[in-house]
PDB file of C-alpha atoms in Angstrom:
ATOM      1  CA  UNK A   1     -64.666-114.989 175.385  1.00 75.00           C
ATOM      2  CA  UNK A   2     -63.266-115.548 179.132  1.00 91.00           C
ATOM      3  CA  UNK A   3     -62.060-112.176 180.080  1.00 96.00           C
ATOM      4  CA  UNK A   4     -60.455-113.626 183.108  1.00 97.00           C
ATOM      5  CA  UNK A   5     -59.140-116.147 181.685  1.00 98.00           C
ATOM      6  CA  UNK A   6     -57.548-113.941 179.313  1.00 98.00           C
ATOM      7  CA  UNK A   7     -56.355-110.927 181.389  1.00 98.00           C
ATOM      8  CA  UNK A   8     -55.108-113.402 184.422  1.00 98.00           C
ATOM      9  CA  UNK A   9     -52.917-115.620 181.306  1.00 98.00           C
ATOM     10  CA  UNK A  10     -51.546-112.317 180.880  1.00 98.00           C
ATOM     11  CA  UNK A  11     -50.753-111.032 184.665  1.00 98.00           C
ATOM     12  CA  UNK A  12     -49.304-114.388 185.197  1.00 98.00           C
ATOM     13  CA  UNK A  13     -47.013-113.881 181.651  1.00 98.00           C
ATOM     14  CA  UNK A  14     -48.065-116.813 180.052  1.00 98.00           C
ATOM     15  CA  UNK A  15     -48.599-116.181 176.405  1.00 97.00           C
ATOM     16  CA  UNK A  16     -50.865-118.952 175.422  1.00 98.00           C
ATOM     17  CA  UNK A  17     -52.085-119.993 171.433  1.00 98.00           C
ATOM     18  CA  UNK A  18     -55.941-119.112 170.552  1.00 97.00           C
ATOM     19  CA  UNK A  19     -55.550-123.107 170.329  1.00 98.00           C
ATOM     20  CA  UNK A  20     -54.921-123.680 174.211  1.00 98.00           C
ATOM     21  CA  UNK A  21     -57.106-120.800 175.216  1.00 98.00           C
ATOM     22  CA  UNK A  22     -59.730-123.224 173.456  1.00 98.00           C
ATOM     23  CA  UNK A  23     -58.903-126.023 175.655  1.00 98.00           C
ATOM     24  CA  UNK A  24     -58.823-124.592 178.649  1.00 99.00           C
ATOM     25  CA  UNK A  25     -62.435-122.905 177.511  1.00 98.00           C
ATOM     26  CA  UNK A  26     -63.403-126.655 176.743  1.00 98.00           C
ATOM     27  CA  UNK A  27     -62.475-127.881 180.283  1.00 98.00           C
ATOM     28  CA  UNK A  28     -64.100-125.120 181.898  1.00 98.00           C
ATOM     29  CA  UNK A  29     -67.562-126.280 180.035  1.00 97.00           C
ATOM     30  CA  UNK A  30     -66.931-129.679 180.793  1.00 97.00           C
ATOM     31  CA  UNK A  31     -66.556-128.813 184.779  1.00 97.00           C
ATOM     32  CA  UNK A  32     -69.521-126.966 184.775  1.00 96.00           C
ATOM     33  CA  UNK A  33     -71.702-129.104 183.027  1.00 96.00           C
ATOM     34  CA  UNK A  34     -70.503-132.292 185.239  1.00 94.00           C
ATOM     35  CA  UNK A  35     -69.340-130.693 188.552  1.00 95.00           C
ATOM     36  CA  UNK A  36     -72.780-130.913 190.509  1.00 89.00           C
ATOM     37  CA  UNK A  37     -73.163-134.594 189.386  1.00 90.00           C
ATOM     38  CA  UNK A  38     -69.112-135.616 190.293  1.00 90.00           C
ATOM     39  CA  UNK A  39     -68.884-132.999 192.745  1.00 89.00           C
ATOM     40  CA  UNK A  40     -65.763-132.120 191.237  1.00 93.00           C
ATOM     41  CA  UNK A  41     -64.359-128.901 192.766  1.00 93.00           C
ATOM     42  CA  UNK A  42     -65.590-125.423 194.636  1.00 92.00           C
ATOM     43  CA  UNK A  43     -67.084-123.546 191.810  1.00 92.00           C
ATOM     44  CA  UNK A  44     -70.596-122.638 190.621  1.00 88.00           C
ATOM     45  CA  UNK A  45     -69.370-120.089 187.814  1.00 95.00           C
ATOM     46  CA  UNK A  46     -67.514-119.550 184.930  1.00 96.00           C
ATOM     47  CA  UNK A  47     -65.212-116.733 186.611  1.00 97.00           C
ATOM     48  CA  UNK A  48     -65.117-118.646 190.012  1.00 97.00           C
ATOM     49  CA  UNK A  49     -63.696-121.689 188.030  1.00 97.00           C
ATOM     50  CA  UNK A  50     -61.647-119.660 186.161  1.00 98.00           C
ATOM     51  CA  UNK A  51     -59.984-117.790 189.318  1.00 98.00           C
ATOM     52  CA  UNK A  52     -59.885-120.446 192.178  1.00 97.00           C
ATOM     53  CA  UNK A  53     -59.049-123.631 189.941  1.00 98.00           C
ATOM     54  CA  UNK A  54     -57.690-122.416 186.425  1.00 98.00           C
ATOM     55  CA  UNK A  55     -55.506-119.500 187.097  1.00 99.00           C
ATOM     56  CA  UNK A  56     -54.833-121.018 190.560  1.00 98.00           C
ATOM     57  CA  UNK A  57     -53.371-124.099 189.037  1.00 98.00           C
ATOM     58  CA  UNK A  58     -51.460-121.681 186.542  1.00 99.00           C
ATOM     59  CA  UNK A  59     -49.862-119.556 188.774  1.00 98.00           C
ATOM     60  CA  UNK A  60     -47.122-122.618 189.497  1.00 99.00           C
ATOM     61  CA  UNK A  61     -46.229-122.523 185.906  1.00 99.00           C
ATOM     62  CA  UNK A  62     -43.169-120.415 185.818  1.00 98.00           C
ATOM     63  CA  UNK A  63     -42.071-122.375 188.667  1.00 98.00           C
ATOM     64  CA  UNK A  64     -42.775-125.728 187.281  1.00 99.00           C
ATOM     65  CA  UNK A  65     -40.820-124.329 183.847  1.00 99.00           C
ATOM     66  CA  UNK A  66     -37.866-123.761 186.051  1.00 98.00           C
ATOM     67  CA  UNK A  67     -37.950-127.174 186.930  1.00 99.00           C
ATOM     68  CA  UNK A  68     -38.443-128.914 184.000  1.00 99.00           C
ATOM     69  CA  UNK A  69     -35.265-127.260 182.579  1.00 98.00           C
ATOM     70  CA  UNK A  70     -33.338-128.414 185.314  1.00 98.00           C
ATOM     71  CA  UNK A  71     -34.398-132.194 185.133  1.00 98.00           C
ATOM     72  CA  UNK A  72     -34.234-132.023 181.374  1.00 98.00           C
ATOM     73  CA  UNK A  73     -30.557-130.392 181.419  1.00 97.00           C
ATOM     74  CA  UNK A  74     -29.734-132.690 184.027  1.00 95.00           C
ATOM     75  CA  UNK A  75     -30.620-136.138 182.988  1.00 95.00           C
ATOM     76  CA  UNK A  76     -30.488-134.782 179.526  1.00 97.00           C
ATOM     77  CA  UNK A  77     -34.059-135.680 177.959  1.00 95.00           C
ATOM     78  CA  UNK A  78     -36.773-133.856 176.976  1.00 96.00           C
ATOM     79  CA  UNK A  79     -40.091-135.130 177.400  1.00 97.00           C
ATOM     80  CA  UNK A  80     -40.370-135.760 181.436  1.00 99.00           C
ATOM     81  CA  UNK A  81     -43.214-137.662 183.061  1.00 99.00           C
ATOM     82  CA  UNK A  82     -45.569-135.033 185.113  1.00 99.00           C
ATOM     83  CA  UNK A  83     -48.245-136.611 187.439  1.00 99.00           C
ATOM     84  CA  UNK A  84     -51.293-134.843 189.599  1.00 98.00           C
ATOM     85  CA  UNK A  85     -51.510-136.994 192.583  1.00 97.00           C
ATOM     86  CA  UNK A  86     -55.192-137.100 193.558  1.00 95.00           C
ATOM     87  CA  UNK A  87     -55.851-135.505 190.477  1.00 96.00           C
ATOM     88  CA  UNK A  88     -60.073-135.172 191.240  1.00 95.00           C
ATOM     89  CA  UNK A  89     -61.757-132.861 188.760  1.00 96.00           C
ATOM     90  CA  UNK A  90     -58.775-132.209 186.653  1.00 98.00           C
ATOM     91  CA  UNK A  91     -56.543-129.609 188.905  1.00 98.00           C
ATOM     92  CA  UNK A  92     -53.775-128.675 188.413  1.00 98.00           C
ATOM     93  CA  UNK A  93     -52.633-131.425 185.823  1.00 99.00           C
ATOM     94  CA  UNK A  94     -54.649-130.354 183.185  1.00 99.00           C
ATOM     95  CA  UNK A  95     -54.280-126.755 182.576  1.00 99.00           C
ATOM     96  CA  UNK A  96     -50.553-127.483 183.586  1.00 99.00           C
ATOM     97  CA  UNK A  97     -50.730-129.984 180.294  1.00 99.00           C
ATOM     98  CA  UNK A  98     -52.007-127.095 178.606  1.00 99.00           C
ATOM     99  CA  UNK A  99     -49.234-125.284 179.435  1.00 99.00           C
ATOM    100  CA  UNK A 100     -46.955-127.736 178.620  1.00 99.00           C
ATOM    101  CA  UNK A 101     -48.145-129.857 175.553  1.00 98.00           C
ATOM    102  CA  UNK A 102     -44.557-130.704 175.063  1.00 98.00           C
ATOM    103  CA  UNK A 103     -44.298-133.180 178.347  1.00 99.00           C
ATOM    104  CA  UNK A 104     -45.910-136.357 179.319  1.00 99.00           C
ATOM    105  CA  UNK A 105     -48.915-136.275 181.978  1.00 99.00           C
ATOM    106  CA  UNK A 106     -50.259-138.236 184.395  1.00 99.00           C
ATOM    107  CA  UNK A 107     -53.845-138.111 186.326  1.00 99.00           C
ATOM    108  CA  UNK A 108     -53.670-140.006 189.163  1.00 98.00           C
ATOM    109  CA  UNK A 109     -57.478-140.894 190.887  1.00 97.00           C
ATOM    110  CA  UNK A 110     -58.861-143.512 192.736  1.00 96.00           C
ATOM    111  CA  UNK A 111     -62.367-142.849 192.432  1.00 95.00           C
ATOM    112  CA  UNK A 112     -64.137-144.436 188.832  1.00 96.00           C
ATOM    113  CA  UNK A 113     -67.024-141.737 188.479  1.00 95.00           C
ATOM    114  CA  UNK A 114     -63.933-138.606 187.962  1.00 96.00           C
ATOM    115  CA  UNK A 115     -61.871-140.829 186.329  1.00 97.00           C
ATOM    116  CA  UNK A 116     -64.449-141.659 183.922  1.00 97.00           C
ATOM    117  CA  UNK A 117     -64.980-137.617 183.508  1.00 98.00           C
ATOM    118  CA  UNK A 118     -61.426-136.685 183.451  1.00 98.00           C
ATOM    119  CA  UNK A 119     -61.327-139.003 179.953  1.00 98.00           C
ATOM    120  CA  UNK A 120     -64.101-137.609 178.666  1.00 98.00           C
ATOM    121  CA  UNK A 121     -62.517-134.259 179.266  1.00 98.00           C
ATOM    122  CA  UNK A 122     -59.219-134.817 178.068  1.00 99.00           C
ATOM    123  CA  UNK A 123     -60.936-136.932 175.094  1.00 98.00           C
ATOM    124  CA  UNK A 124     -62.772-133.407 174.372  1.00 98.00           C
ATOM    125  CA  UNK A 125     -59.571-131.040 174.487  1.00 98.00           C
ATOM    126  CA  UNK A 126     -57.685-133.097 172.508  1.00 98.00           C
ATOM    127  CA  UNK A 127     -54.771-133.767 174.747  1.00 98.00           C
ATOM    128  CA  UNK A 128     -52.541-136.179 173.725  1.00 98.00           C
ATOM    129  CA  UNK A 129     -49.952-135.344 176.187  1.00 99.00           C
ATOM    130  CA  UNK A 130     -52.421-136.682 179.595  1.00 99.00           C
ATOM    131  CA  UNK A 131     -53.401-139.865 180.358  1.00 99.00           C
ATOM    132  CA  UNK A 132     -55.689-141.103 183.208  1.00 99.00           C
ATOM    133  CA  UNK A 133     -54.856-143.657 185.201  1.00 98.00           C
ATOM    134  CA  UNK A 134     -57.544-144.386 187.692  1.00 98.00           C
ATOM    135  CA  UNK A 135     -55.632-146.134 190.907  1.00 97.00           C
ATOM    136  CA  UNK A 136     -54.870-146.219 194.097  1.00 95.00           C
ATOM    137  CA  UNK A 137     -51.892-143.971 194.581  1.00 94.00           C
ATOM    138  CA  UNK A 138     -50.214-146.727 196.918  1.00 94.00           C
ATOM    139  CA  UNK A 139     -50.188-149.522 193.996  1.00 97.00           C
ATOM    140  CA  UNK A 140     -48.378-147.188 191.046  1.00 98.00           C
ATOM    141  CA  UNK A 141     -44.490-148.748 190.906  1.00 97.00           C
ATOM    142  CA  UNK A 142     -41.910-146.792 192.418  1.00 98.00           C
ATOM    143  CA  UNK A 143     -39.874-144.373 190.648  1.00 98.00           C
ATOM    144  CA  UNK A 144     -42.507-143.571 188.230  1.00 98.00           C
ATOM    145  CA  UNK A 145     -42.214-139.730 187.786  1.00 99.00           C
ATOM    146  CA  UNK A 146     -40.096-136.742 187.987  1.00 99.00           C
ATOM    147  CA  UNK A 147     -42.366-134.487 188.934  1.00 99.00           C
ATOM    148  CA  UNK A 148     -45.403-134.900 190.831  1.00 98.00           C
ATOM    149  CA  UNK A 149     -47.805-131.813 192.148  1.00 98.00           C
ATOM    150  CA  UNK A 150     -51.070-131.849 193.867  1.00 94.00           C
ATOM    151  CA  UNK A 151     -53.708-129.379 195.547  1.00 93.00           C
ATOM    152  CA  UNK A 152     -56.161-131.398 197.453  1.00 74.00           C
ATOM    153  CA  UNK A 153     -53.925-134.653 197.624  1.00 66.00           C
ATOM    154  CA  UNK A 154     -53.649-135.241 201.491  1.00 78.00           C
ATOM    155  CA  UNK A 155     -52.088-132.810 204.255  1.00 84.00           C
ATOM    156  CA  UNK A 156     -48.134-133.562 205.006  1.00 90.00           C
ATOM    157  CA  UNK A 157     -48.084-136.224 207.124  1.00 91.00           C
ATOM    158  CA  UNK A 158     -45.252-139.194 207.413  1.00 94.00           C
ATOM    159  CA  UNK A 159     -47.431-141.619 205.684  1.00 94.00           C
ATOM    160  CA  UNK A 160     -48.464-139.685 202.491  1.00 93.00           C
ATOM    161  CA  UNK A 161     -44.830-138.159 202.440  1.00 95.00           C
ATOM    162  CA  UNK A 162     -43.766-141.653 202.244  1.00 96.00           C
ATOM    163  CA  UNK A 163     -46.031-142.810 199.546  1.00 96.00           C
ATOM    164  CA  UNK A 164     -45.376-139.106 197.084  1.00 96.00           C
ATOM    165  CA  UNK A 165     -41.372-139.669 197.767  1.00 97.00           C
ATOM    166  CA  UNK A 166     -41.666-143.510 196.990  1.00 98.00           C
ATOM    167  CA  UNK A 167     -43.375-142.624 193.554  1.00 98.00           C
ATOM    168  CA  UNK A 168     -40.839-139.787 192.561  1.00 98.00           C
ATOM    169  CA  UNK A 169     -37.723-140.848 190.739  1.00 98.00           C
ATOM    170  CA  UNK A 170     -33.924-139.712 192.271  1.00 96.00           C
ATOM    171  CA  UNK A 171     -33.080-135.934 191.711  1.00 97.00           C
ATOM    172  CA  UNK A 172     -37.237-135.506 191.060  1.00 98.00           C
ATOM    173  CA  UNK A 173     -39.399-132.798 191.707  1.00 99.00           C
ATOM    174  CA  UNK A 174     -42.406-132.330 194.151  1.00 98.00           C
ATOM    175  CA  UNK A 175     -44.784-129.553 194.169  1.00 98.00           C
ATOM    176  CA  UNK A 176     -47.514-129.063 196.350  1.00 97.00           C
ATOM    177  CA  UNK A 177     -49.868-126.053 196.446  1.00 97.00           C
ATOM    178  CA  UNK A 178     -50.750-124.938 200.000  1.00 96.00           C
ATOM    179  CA  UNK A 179     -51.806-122.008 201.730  1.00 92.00           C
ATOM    180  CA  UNK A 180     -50.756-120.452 204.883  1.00 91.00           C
ATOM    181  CA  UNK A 181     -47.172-120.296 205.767  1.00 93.00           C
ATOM    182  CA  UNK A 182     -48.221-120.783 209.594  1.00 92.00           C
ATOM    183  CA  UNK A 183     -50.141-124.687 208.389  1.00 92.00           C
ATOM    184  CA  UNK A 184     -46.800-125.629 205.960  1.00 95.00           C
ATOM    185  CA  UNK A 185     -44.639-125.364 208.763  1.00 95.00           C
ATOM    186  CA  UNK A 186     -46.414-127.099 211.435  1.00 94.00           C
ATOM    187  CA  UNK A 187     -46.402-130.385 208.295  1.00 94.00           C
ATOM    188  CA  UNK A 188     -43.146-129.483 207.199  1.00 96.00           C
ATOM    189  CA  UNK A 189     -42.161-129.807 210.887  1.00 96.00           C
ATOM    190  CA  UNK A 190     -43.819-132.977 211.818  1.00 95.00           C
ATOM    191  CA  UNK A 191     -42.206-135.030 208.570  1.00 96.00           C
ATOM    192  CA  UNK A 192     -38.476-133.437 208.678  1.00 96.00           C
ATOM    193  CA  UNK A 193     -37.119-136.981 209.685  1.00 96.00           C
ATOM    194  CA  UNK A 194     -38.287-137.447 206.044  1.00 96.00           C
ATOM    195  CA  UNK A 195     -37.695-133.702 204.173  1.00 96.00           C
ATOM    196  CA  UNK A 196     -34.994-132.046 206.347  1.00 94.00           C
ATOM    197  CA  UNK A 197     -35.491-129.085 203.593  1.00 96.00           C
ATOM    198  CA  UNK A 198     -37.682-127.502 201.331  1.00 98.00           C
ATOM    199  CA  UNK A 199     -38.422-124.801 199.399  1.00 98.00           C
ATOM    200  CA  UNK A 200     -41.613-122.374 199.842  1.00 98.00           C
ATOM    201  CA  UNK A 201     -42.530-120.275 196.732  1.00 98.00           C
ATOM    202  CA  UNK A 202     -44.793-117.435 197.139  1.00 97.00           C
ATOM    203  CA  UNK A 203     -47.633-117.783 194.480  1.00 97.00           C
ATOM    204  CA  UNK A 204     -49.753-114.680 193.003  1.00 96.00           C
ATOM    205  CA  UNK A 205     -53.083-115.399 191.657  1.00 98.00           C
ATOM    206  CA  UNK A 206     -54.726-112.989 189.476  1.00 98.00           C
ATOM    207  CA  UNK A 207     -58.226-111.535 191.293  1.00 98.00           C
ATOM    208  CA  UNK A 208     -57.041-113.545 194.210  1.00 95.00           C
ATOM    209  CA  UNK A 209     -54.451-111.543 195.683  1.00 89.00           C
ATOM    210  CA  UNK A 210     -56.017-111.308 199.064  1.00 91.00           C
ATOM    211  CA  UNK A 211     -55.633-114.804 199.523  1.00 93.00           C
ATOM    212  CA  UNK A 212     -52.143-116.475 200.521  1.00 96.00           C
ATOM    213  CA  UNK A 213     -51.123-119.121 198.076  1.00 96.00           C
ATOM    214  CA  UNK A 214     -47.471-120.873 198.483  1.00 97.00           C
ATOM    215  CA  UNK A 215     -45.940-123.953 196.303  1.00 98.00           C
ATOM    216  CA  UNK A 216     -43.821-126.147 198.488  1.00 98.00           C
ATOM    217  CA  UNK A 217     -41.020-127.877 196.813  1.00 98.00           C
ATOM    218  CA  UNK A 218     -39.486-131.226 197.849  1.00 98.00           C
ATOM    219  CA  UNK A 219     -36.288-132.608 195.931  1.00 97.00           C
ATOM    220  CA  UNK A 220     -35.688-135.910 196.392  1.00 96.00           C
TER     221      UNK A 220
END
C-alpha cells in the first residue's frame, strides 16, 4: 500500500475508488521499472514519484474540475477533449485521466521511445479514456482541444504561446504548472501582446509544502 499516495489523495480531497488507486499504483511501477532506460522524469523512489510527479500533477485537480464544468455548461457537452502538451513520462495527463475517467485524453510527445512507454502504460492501467499520439506539437490541426496543461512543455515564450493558443479551441482552457511567481511574471510579461491576462492559482502539494507551486491559466 502507498501511504503517500493515500494520505496526500486525501489532503488534496480527492476521494478516489480502490480501482483508480490501482492505476495510479500501476503507473508508478511502470515509471520505475522504465524511467532509467527512457529517462522519464526526476525520481528514483516510490515516495519521490509519488510526491514530485503524482500528487504534484493532482494538486491541479480541483482547479481543472472547475473548469471542466464551465466548458461543459457552456458549450453544453459532456465529454471534453483534455491534452498534456509534451506529455514525456506520463505527467500530468495521466493521473489527471485517473481523475477524470469520464473525459477524453490526449498525450501529446514527439519522441518514439516515451511514446512507445506511455502505451504500454496506459495499455497496463486500463485507460480507455487516453490516447497517445506521438507528434510534433506544431503538426496537430488547430482547434483540437479545450483544455490543454503541461509541466515541462517549454518556458512562455511568443513562439510556444503561439503554437498552445493555435491548438486550443475558442472559450478553451490552458493550464500550465510553474513555480515561482517572480519566473511567471517575467514570461507572462514578455508574451502579453499575446495573453494581456491570466490567472495564477496557488497550488498545495502534500509533503511538498516548502516548495512554491502555481497553475497559470490562459482563456482563449
Amino acid at each position: 500500500m502507498n501511504e503517500k499516495l493515500n494520505e496526500g489523495l486525501k489532503k488534496l480531497g480527492l476521494e478516489f475508488s480502490q480501482n483508480q488507486i490501482s492505476r495510479i499504483e500501476t503507473y508508478i511501477s511502470c515509471v520505475l521499472e522504465f524511467n532509467k532506460t527512457y529517462n522519464l522524469m526526476k525520481a528514483d523512489s516510490t515516495d519521490e514519484l509519488t510526491v514530485n510527479h503524482i500528487l504534484d500533477s493532482l494538486a491541479a485537480a480541483p482547479s481543472i474540475a472547475s473548469f471542466i464544468q464551465k466548458i461543459q455548461e457552456k458549450k453544453n457537452i459532456a465529454s471534453l477533449q483534455i491534452a498534456d502538451i509534451g506529455s514525456g513520462g506520463g505527467c500530468p495527463g495521466i493521473p489527471l485521466a485517473v481523475a477524470f475517467p469520464e473525459q477524453n485524453f490526449m498525450l501529446v510527445e514527439r519522441m518514439e521511445k516515451r511514446c512507445g512507454f506511455l502505451e504500454s502504460a496506459v495499455c497496463k492501467m486500463n485507460l480507455s479514456n487516453v490516447k497517445v499520439n506521438c507528434i510534433q506539437a506544431d503538426l496537430i490541426k488547430p482547434e483540437s482541444f479545450d483544455i490543454e496543461v503541461f509541466r515541462a512543455f517549454h518556458p512562455f515564450d511568443s513562439k510556444n504561446t503561439k503554437l498552445l493558443l493555435r491548438m486550443l479551441k475558442k472559450g478553451g482552457i490552458l493550464a500550465a504548472y510553474k513555480a515561482r511567481t517572480e519566473k511567471i511574471s517575467a514570461e507572462m510579461e514578455s508574451i502579453k501582446f499575446l495573453v494581456p491576462s491570466y490567472k495564477k492559482i496557488k497550488l498545495e502539494v502534500p509533503f511538498l509544502e516548502d516548495h512554491e507551486r502555481n497553475l497559470v491559466v490562459v482563456e482563449k
